[in-house]
Tab-separated table of N, CA and C in Angstrom:
chain	number	residue	atom	x	y	z
H	67	MET	N	-74.272	-56.105	3.592
H	67	MET	CA	-75.197	-55.597	2.577
H	67	MET	C	-74.488	-54.612	1.650
H	68	SER	N	-73.539	-53.840	2.165
H	68	SER	CA	-72.855	-52.833	1.362
H	68	SER	C	-72.078	-53.467	0.208
H	69	ALA	N	-71.454	-54.621	0.484
H	69	ALA	CA	-70.701	-55.298	-0.580
H	69	ALA	C	-71.638	-55.765	-1.682
H	70	ASN	N	-72.837	-56.197	-1.304
H	70	ASN	CA	-73.812	-56.610	-2.299
H	70	ASN	C	-74.221	-55.441	-3.189
H	71	MET	N	-74.395	-54.278	-2.599
H	71	MET	CA	-74.781	-53.098	-3.367
H	71	MET	C	-73.661	-52.673	-4.307
H	72	GLU	N	-72.433	-52.791	-3.848
H	72	GLU	CA	-71.304	-52.439	-4.706
H	72	GLU	C	-71.257	-53.370	-5.921
H	73	ILE	N	-71.508	-54.662	-5.685
H	73	ILE	CA	-71.538	-55.624	-6.794
H	73	ILE	C	-72.686	-55.293	-7.740
H	74	LEU	N	-73.836	-54.921	-7.171
H	74	LEU	CA	-74.990	-54.545	-7.992
H	74	LEU	C	-74.653	-53.357	-8.894
H	75	TRP	N	-73.979	-52.357	-8.360
H	75	TRP	CA	-73.605	-51.188	-9.168
H	75	TRP	C	-72.589	-51.568	-10.241
H	76	LEU	N	-71.654	-52.457	-9.915
H	76	LEU	CA	-70.677	-52.910	-10.915
H	76	LEU	C	-71.357	-53.680	-12.042
H	77	VAL	N	-72.303	-54.555	-11.681
H	77	VAL	CA	-73.056	-55.291	-12.695
H	77	VAL	C	-73.856	-54.314	-13.561
H	78	GLY	N	-74.456	-53.315	-12.920
H	78	GLY	CA	-75.202	-52.293	-13.662
H	78	GLY	C	-74.312	-51.545	-14.639
H	79	MET	N	-73.112	-51.198	-14.193
H	79	MET	CA	-72.177	-50.493	-15.074
H	79	MET	C	-71.837	-51.340	-16.302
H	80	VAL	N	-71.552	-52.619	-16.082
H	80	VAL	CA	-71.210	-53.513	-17.189
H	80	VAL	C	-72.394	-53.636	-18.148
H	81	ALA	N	-73.599	-53.786	-17.591
H	81	ALA	CA	-74.795	-53.912	-18.436
H	81	ALA	C	-74.999	-52.658	-19.280
H	82	PHE	N	-74.820	-51.480	-18.683
H	82	PHE	CA	-74.987	-50.237	-19.439
H	82	PHE	C	-73.893	-50.072	-20.495
H	83	ILE	N	-72.686	-50.534	-20.193
H	83	ILE	CA	-71.597	-50.474	-21.181
H	83	ILE	C	-71.929	-51.374	-22.375
H	84	ILE	N	-72.414	-52.578	-22.100
H	84	ILE	CA	-72.782	-53.503	-23.180
H	84	ILE	C	-73.922	-52.908	-24.003
H	85	LEU	N	-74.926	-52.341	-23.327
H	85	LEU	CA	-76.049	-51.732	-24.035
H	85	LEU	C	-75.584	-50.589	-24.932
H	86	GLU	N	-74.664	-49.775	-24.450
H	86	GLU	CA	-74.147	-48.669	-25.252
H	86	GLU	C	-73.366	-49.200	-26.455
H	87	ALA	N	-72.600	-50.254	-26.235
H	87	ALA	CA	-71.814	-50.827	-27.336
H	87	ALA	C	-72.719	-51.399	-28.418
H	88	VAL	N	-73.856	-51.930	-28.022
H	88	VAL	CA	-74.781	-52.528	-28.982
H	88	VAL	C	-75.576	-51.463	-29.728
H	89	THR	N	-75.994	-50.410	-29.027
H	89	THR	CA	-76.867	-49.410	-29.650
H	89	THR	C	-76.128	-48.216	-30.208
H	90	TYR	N	-75.062	-47.783	-29.587
H	90	TYR	CA	-74.285	-46.614	-29.991
H	90	TYR	C	-75.184	-45.394	-30.227
H	91	GLN	N	-76.035	-45.109	-29.240
H	91	GLN	CA	-76.928	-43.951	-29.327
H	91	GLN	C	-76.581	-42.875	-28.307
H	92	LEU	N	-75.514	-43.043	-27.560
H	92	LEU	CA	-75.097	-42.112	-26.515
H	92	LEU	C	-76.222	-41.852	-25.505
H	93	ILE	N	-76.866	-42.915	-25.075
H	93	ILE	CA	-77.856	-42.801	-24.006
H	93	ILE	C	-77.368	-43.576	-22.794
H	94	SER	N	-76.995	-44.827	-22.968
H	94	SER	CA	-76.602	-45.653	-21.830
H	94	SER	C	-75.285	-45.219	-21.200
H	95	ILE	N	-74.435	-44.550	-21.940
H	95	ILE	CA	-73.142	-44.139	-21.386
H	95	ILE	C	-73.324	-43.234	-20.180
H	96	TRP	N	-74.369	-42.429	-20.198
H	96	TRP	CA	-74.622	-41.531	-19.071
H	96	TRP	C	-75.071	-42.321	-17.841
H	97	PHE	N	-75.724	-43.454	-18.059
H	97	PHE	CA	-76.132	-44.316	-16.950
H	97	PHE	C	-74.945	-45.081	-16.389
H	98	VAL	N	-73.923	-45.316	-17.209
H	98	VAL	CA	-72.681	-45.905	-16.695
H	98	VAL	C	-72.075	-44.947	-15.675
H	99	ILE	N	-72.008	-43.677	-16.031
H	99	ILE	CA	-71.433	-42.682	-15.118
H	99	ILE	C	-72.320	-42.522	-13.894
H	100	GLY	N	-73.649	-42.580	-14.080
H	100	GLY	CA	-74.565	-42.537	-12.942
H	100	GLY	C	-74.350	-43.718	-12.013
H	101	ALA	N	-74.097	-44.909	-12.597
H	101	ALA	CA	-73.829	-46.101	-11.786
H	101	ALA	C	-72.534	-45.938	-10.996
H	102	ILE	N	-71.573	-45.251	-11.560
H	102	ILE	CA	-70.340	-44.961	-10.815
H	102	ILE	C	-70.681	-44.092	-9.606
H	103	GLY	N	-71.572	-43.110	-9.804
H	103	GLY	CA	-72.020	-42.281	-8.679
H	103	GLY	C	-72.723	-43.114	-7.618
H	104	GLY	N	-73.581	-44.046	-8.041
H	104	GLY	CA	-74.253	-44.939	-7.099
H	104	GLY	C	-73.259	-45.822	-6.367
H	105	LEU	N	-72.233	-46.306	-7.080
H	105	LEU	CA	-71.196	-47.129	-6.461
H	105	LEU	C	-70.434	-46.339	-5.403
H	106	ILE	N	-70.089	-45.116	-5.723
H	106	ILE	CA	-69.379	-44.268	-4.750
H	106	ILE	C	-70.253	-44.038	-3.520
H	107	ALA	N	-71.555	-43.782	-3.737
H	107	ALA	CA	-72.467	-43.597	-2.607
H	107	ALA	C	-72.540	-44.871	-1.769
H	108	ALA	N	-72.555	-46.043	-2.418
H	108	ALA	CA	-72.581	-47.315	-1.685
H	108	ALA	C	-71.307	-47.512	-0.880
H	109	MET	N	-70.182	-47.148	-1.469
H	109	MET	CA	-68.900	-47.285	-0.769
H	109	MET	C	-68.807	-46.347	0.432
H	110	CYS	N	-69.542	-45.241	0.383
H	110	CYS	CA	-69.559	-44.297	1.505
H	110	CYS	C	-70.572	-44.713	2.577
H	111	GLY	N	-71.314	-45.795	2.319
H	111	GLY	CA	-72.253	-46.292	3.315
H	111	GLY	C	-73.653	-45.716	3.220
H	112	ALA	N	-73.976	-45.030	2.142
H	112	ALA	CA	-75.316	-44.450	1.985
H	112	ALA	C	-76.332	-45.568	1.795
H	113	ASN	N	-77.577	-45.286	2.213
H	113	ASN	CA	-78.619	-46.303	2.032
H	113	ASN	C	-79.026	-46.385	0.566
H	114	PHE	N	-79.851	-47.395	0.237
H	114	PHE	CA	-80.237	-47.664	-1.140
H	114	PHE	C	-80.904	-46.461	-1.801
H	115	TYR	N	-81.766	-45.767	-1.079
H	115	TYR	CA	-82.496	-44.644	-1.674
H	115	TYR	C	-81.566	-43.495	-2.037
H	116	VAL	N	-80.567	-43.252	-1.223
H	116	VAL	CA	-79.579	-42.208	-1.536
H	116	VAL	C	-78.755	-42.640	-2.751
H	117	GLN	N	-78.352	-43.903	-2.780
H	117	GLN	CA	-77.591	-44.414	-3.918
H	117	GLN	C	-78.384	-44.255	-5.211
H	118	MET	N	-79.662	-44.650	-5.158
H	118	MET	CA	-80.514	-44.548	-6.351
H	118	MET	C	-80.707	-43.083	-6.747
H	119	GLY	N	-80.843	-42.201	-5.744
H	119	GLY	CA	-80.985	-40.770	-6.034
H	119	GLY	C	-79.747	-40.210	-6.713
H	120	VAL	N	-78.574	-40.610	-6.214
H	120	VAL	CA	-77.315	-40.156	-6.821
H	120	VAL	C	-77.219	-40.691	-8.252
H	121	PHE	N	-77.527	-41.967	-8.437
H	121	PHE	CA	-77.499	-42.579	-9.772
H	121	PHE	C	-78.393	-41.818	-10.740
H	122	LEU	N	-79.645	-41.615	-10.354
H	122	LEU	CA	-80.589	-40.935	-11.248
H	122	LEU	C	-80.200	-39.482	-11.504
H	123	ALA	N	-79.780	-38.787	-10.454
H	123	ALA	CA	-79.420	-37.370	-10.608
H	123	ALA	C	-78.233	-37.210	-11.558
H	124	VAL	N	-77.199	-38.018	-11.357
H	124	VAL	CA	-76.004	-37.912	-12.208
H	124	VAL	C	-76.343	-38.305	-13.648
H	125	ALA	N	-77.039	-39.433	-13.819
H	125	ALA	CA	-77.340	-39.923	-15.164
H	125	ALA	C	-78.229	-38.960	-15.935
H	126	ILE	N	-79.289	-38.500	-15.305
H	126	ILE	CA	-80.225	-37.610	-16.004
H	126	ILE	C	-79.591	-36.251	-16.278
H	127	LEU	N	-78.846	-35.739	-15.316
H	127	LEU	CA	-78.177	-34.453	-15.520
H	127	LEU	C	-77.202	-34.531	-16.693
H	128	LEU	N	-76.397	-35.574	-16.735
H	128	LEU	CA	-75.454	-35.728	-17.851
H	128	LEU	C	-76.173	-35.956	-19.170
H	129	LEU	N	-77.232	-36.750	-19.139
H	129	LEU	CA	-78.005	-37.010	-20.353
H	129	LEU	C	-78.574	-35.718	-20.916
H	130	VAL	N	-79.148	-34.901	-20.067
H	130	VAL	CA	-79.779	-33.662	-20.520
H	130	VAL	C	-78.737	-32.629	-20.961
H	131	LEU	N	-77.645	-32.517	-20.225
H	131	LEU	CA	-76.666	-31.467	-20.514
H	131	LEU	C	-75.645	-31.841	-21.591
H	132	LEU	N	-75.196	-33.081	-21.607
H	132	LEU	CA	-74.083	-33.429	-22.486
H	132	LEU	C	-74.467	-34.171	-23.757
H	133	ARG	N	-75.587	-34.884	-23.767
H	133	ARG	CA	-75.939	-35.642	-24.966
H	133	ARG	C	-76.126	-34.748	-26.192
H	134	PRO	N	-76.853	-33.609	-26.092
H	134	PRO	CA	-77.004	-32.771	-27.285
H	134	PRO	C	-75.654	-32.290	-27.839
H	135	VAL	N	-74.756	-31.918	-26.948
H	135	VAL	CA	-73.432	-31.463	-27.387
H	135	VAL	C	-72.672	-32.614	-28.043
H	136	SER	N	-72.735	-33.794	-27.442
H	136	SER	CA	-72.045	-34.955	-27.980
H	136	SER	C	-72.585	-35.337	-29.350
H	137	MET	N	-73.902	-35.300	-29.510
H	137	MET	CA	-74.493	-35.672	-30.795
H	137	MET	C	-74.097	-34.686	-31.888
H	138	LYS	N	-73.995	-33.403	-31.555
H	138	LYS	CA	-73.563	-32.420	-32.550
H	138	LYS	C	-72.136	-32.697	-32.994
H	139	LEU	N	-71.281	-33.049	-32.048
H	139	LEU	CA	-69.891	-33.346	-32.395
H	139	LEU	C	-69.800	-34.589	-33.277
H	140	ILE	N	-70.603	-35.580	-32.988
H	140	ILE	CA	-70.575	-36.808	-33.782
H	140	ILE	C	-71.137	-36.560	-35.172
H	141	LYS	N	-72.213	-35.788	-35.291
H	141	LYS	CA	-72.830	-35.539	-36.592
H	141	LYS	C	-71.961	-34.671	-37.488
H	142	LYS	N	-71.013	-33.932	-36.922
H	142	LYS	CA	-70.114	-33.134	-37.752
H	142	LYS	C	-69.224	-34.027	-38.598
H	143	GLN	N	-69.033	-35.267	-38.151
H	143	GLN	CA	-68.233	-36.207	-38.921
H	143	GLN	C	-69.143	-36.863	-39.954
H	144	ASP	N	-69.612	-36.077	-40.897
H	144	ASP	CA	-70.547	-36.549	-41.911
H	144	ASP	C	-69.765	-37.255	-43.008
H	145	PHE	N	-69.868	-38.569	-43.016
H	145	PHE	CA	-69.127	-39.351	-43.984
H	145	PHE	C	-69.955	-39.543	-45.241
H	146	LYS	N	-69.329	-39.333	-46.380
H	146	LYS	CA	-70.002	-39.568	-47.647
H	146	LYS	C	-69.626	-40.957	-48.141
H	147	SER	N	-70.601	-41.594	-48.726
H	147	SER	CA	-70.358	-42.931	-49.271
H	147	SER	C	-69.902	-42.808	-50.721
H	148	ASN	N	-69.492	-43.930	-51.269
H	148	ASN	CA	-69.115	-43.944	-52.681
H	148	ASN	C	-70.308	-43.618	-53.564
H	149	ALA	N	-71.496	-44.003	-53.126
H	149	ALA	CA	-72.696	-43.724	-53.913
H	149	ALA	C	-72.927	-42.223	-54.053
H	150	ASP	N	-72.560	-41.433	-53.037
H	150	ASP	CA	-72.737	-39.982	-53.114
H	150	ASP	C	-71.950	-39.367	-54.270
H	151	SER	N	-70.884	-40.030	-54.690
H	151	SER	CA	-70.078	-39.499	-55.801
H	151	SER	C	-70.828	-39.607	-57.130
H	152	LEU	N	-71.938	-40.349	-57.155
H	152	LEU	CA	-72.715	-40.498	-58.385
H	152	LEU	C	-73.578	-39.278	-58.689
H	153	ILE	N	-73.885	-38.483	-57.682
H	153	ILE	CA	-74.763	-37.330	-57.875
H	153	ILE	C	-74.130	-36.372	-58.886
H	154	GLY	N	-74.930	-36.013	-59.895
H	154	GLY	CA	-74.466	-35.128	-60.955
H	154	GLY	C	-73.976	-35.877	-62.193
H	155	LYS	N	-73.770	-37.179	-62.076
H	155	LYS	CA	-73.304	-37.961	-63.229
H	155	LYS	C	-74.480	-38.352	-64.117
H	156	SER	N	-74.147	-38.718	-65.347
H	156	SER	CA	-75.155	-39.220	-66.279
H	156	SER	C	-75.321	-40.715	-66.075
H	157	ILE	N	-76.550	-41.171	-66.301
H	157	ILE	CA	-76.855	-42.590	-66.189
H	157	ILE	C	-77.574	-43.023	-67.458
H	158	LEU	N	-77.225	-44.198	-67.955
H	158	LEU	CA	-77.871	-44.765	-69.136
H	158	LEU	C	-79.075	-45.584	-68.661
H	159	ILE	N	-80.255	-45.209	-69.126
H	159	ILE	CA	-81.477	-45.906	-68.750
H	159	ILE	C	-81.535	-47.231	-69.510
H	160	THR	N	-81.718	-48.325	-68.761
H	160	THR	CA	-81.767	-49.653	-69.386
H	160	THR	C	-83.160	-50.273	-69.337
H	161	GLU	N	-84.034	-49.724	-68.523
H	161	GLU	CA	-85.425	-50.180	-68.435
H	161	GLU	C	-86.293	-48.948	-68.237
H	162	GLU	N	-87.471	-48.929	-68.850
H	162	GLU	CA	-88.357	-47.771	-68.762
H	162	GLU	C	-88.492	-47.294	-67.317
H	163	VAL	N	-88.293	-45.983	-67.152
H	163	VAL	CA	-88.481	-45.364	-65.839
H	163	VAL	C	-89.878	-44.773	-65.826
H	164	ASN	N	-90.718	-45.325	-64.972
H	164	ASN	CA	-92.100	-44.879	-64.860
H	164	ASN	C	-92.495	-44.979	-63.391
H	165	ASN	N	-92.602	-43.832	-62.733
H	165	ASN	CA	-92.904	-43.815	-61.303
H	165	ASN	C	-94.264	-44.435	-60.997
H	166	ILE	N	-95.224	-44.244	-61.884
H	166	ILE	CA	-96.567	-44.783	-61.646
H	166	ILE	C	-96.532	-46.311	-61.663
H	167	LYS	N	-95.823	-46.870	-62.629
H	167	LYS	CA	-95.702	-48.327	-62.713
H	167	LYS	C	-94.689	-48.877	-61.706
H	168	GLY	N	-93.838	-48.008	-61.188
H	168	GLY	CA	-92.795	-48.457	-60.260
H	168	GLY	C	-91.676	-49.196	-60.950
H	169	THR	N	-91.384	-48.795	-62.200
H	169	THR	CA	-90.323	-49.458	-62.958
H	169	THR	C	-89.185	-48.495	-63.214
H	170	GLY	N	-88.054	-49.044	-63.535
H	170	GLY	CA	-86.918	-48.229	-63.936
H	170	GLY	C	-85.602	-48.777	-63.461
H	171	GLN	N	-84.673	-48.876	-64.407
H	171	GLN	CA	-83.300	-49.264	-64.093
H	171	GLN	C	-82.366	-48.486	-64.992
H	172	GLY	N	-81.157	-48.309	-64.497
H	172	GLY	CA	-80.142	-47.640	-65.280
H	172	GLY	C	-78.777	-48.162	-64.898
H	173	LYS	N	-77.807	-47.824	-65.743
H	173	LYS	CA	-76.450	-48.314	-65.525
H	173	LYS	C	-75.492	-47.131	-65.467
H	174	VAL	N	-74.708	-47.097	-64.405
H	174	VAL	CA	-73.684	-46.070	-64.242
H	174	VAL	C	-72.469	-46.726	-63.599
H	175	ASN	N	-71.284	-46.384	-64.097
H	175	ASN	CA	-70.032	-46.964	-63.591
H	175	ASN	C	-70.066	-48.489	-63.583
H	176	GLY	N	-70.742	-49.082	-64.580
H	176	GLY	CA	-70.780	-50.532	-64.697
H	176	GLY	C	-71.741	-51.225	-63.741
H	177	MET	N	-72.494	-50.453	-62.969
H	177	MET	CA	-73.430	-51.054	-62.021
H	177	MET	C	-74.867	-50.699	-62.397
H	178	VAL	N	-75.767	-51.656	-62.207
H	178	VAL	CA	-77.182	-51.442	-62.489
H	178	VAL	C	-77.867	-50.981	-61.203
H	179	TRP	N	-78.650	-49.919	-61.318
H	179	TRP	CA	-79.356	-49.329	-60.180
H	179	TRP	C	-80.851	-49.252	-60.489
H	180	THR	N	-81.652	-49.285	-59.440
H	180	THR	CA	-83.066	-48.960	-59.573
H	180	THR	C	-83.152	-47.446	-59.701
H	181	VAL	N	-84.002	-46.995	-60.635
H	181	VAL	CA	-84.069	-45.569	-60.945
H	181	VAL	C	-85.513	-45.092	-60.839
H	182	ARG	N	-85.680	-43.895	-60.287
H	182	ARG	CA	-86.972	-43.220	-60.268
H	182	ARG	C	-86.761	-41.786	-60.735
H	183	SER	N	-87.810	-41.201	-61.306
H	183	SER	CA	-87.745	-39.832	-61.806
H	183	SER	C	-88.142	-38.861	-60.693
H	184	SER	N	-87.421	-37.761	-60.607
H	184	SER	CA	-87.759	-36.745	-59.600
H	184	SER	C	-88.959	-35.909	-60.024
H	185	THR	N	-89.260	-35.913	-61.328
H	185	THR	CA	-90.336	-35.054	-61.848
H	185	THR	C	-91.488	-35.860	-62.437
H	186	ASP	N	-91.512	-37.148	-62.209
H	186	ASP	CA	-92.519	-38.052	-62.770
H	186	ASP	C	-92.459	-38.140	-64.291
H	187	ASP	N	-91.366	-37.651	-64.911
H	187	ASP	CA	-91.155	-37.864	-66.345
H	187	ASP	C	-90.864	-39.340	-66.559
H	188	THR	N	-91.181	-39.826	-67.736
H	188	THR	CA	-90.807	-41.195	-68.072
H	188	THR	C	-89.552	-41.157	-68.941
H	189	PHE	N	-88.759	-42.196	-68.833
H	189	PHE	CA	-87.539	-42.342	-69.619
H	189	PHE	C	-87.602	-43.690	-70.311
H	190	GLU	N	-87.112	-43.750	-71.507
H	190	GLU	CA	-87.085	-44.985	-72.286
H	190	GLU	C	-85.677	-45.573	-72.267
H	191	PRO	N	-85.557	-46.882	-72.480
H	191	PRO	CA	-84.224	-47.478	-72.564
H	191	PRO	C	-83.382	-46.768	-73.631
H	192	GLY	N	-82.153	-46.474	-73.287
H	192	GLY	CA	-81.249	-45.760	-74.193
H	192	GLY	C	-81.164	-44.275	-73.873
H	193	ASP	N	-82.144	-43.731	-73.133
H	193	ASP	CA	-82.092	-42.315	-72.740
H	193	ASP	C	-80.966	-42.102	-71.730
H	194	LEU	N	-80.466	-40.875	-71.715
H	194	LEU	CA	-79.515	-40.471	-70.675
H	194	LEU	C	-80.242	-39.562	-69.700
H	195	ALA	N	-79.940	-39.711	-68.423
H	195	ALA	CA	-80.527	-38.874	-67.384
H	195	ALA	C	-79.404	-38.449	-66.443
H	196	VAL	N	-79.698	-37.451	-65.623
H	196	VAL	CA	-78.718	-36.950	-64.653
H	196	VAL	C	-79.175	-37.358	-63.262
H	197	ILE	N	-78.267	-37.897	-62.485
H	197	ILE	CA	-78.569	-38.328	-61.121
H	197	ILE	C	-78.629	-37.097	-60.222
H	198	LYS	N	-79.779	-36.878	-59.599
H	198	LYS	CA	-79.981	-35.710	-58.741
H	198	LYS	C	-79.818	-36.038	-57.259
H	199	SER	N	-80.210	-37.258	-56.862
H	199	SER	CA	-80.086	-37.642	-55.458
H	199	SER	C	-80.186	-39.150	-55.335
H	200	ILE	N	-79.992	-39.617	-54.110
H	200	ILE	CA	-80.104	-41.043	-53.812
H	200	ILE	C	-81.050	-41.186	-52.632
H	201	GLU	N	-82.042	-42.053	-52.785
H	201	GLU	CA	-82.973	-42.353	-51.703
H	201	GLU	C	-82.918	-43.851	-51.446
H	202	GLY	N	-82.279	-44.226	-50.382
H	202	GLY	CA	-82.086	-45.646	-50.100
H	202	GLY	C	-81.182	-46.271	-51.140
H	203	VAL	N	-81.742	-47.204	-51.920
H	203	VAL	CA	-80.971	-47.861	-52.981
H	203	VAL	C	-81.456	-47.442	-54.362
H	204	LYS	N	-82.192	-46.338	-54.418
H	204	LYS	CA	-82.707	-45.847	-55.708
H	204	LYS	C	-82.025	-44.536	-56.070
H	205	LEU	N	-81.714	-44.437	-57.352
H	205	LEU	CA	-81.177	-43.177	-57.871
H	205	LEU	C	-82.365	-42.351	-58.376
H	206	ILE	N	-82.400	-41.093	-57.994
H	206	ILE	CA	-83.444	-40.176	-58.447
H	206	ILE	C	-82.831	-39.337	-59.552
H	207	VAL	N	-83.493	-39.368	-60.741
H	207	VAL	CA	-82.903	-38.743	-61.927
H	207	VAL	C	-83.821	-37.696	-62.539
H	208	GLU	N	-83.225	-36.850	-63.361
H	208	GLU	CA	-83.943	-35.840	-64.165
H	208	GLU	C	-83.369	-35.847	-65.563
H	209	LYS	N	-84.111	-35.214	-66.469
H	209	LYS	CA	-83.629	-35.089	-67.862
H	209	LYS	C	-82.561	-34.036	-67.933
């Protein structure tokens, strides 16, 4: 029976590794380490309940203590996209910008973007506006 439990813990570890690779949320990785604890308990001859207790204790303890620290370290690597370089630039309005109608397009750096006004002002084709922010795939502009 012990060999079966060891195989079960190994399968669990692989499943948690695959889940972490797919989601990349730093949740399943702690269960991989917990499964290692369960495997060690199985190798020492502990019964199923002790193995499960070791698995849960290790996984939950690591999740609670280390995940917040890990997420802070990952979020410090704040990558800016090329679109972020557009903030502060002027954009040529090519279609009326009207938040109420949900219309608006402009051209900057040779690319056409959907445009919305940050102040609900309307812009006419040919107007110049300043890009204040980006929300999804829309540029938010002001006069």
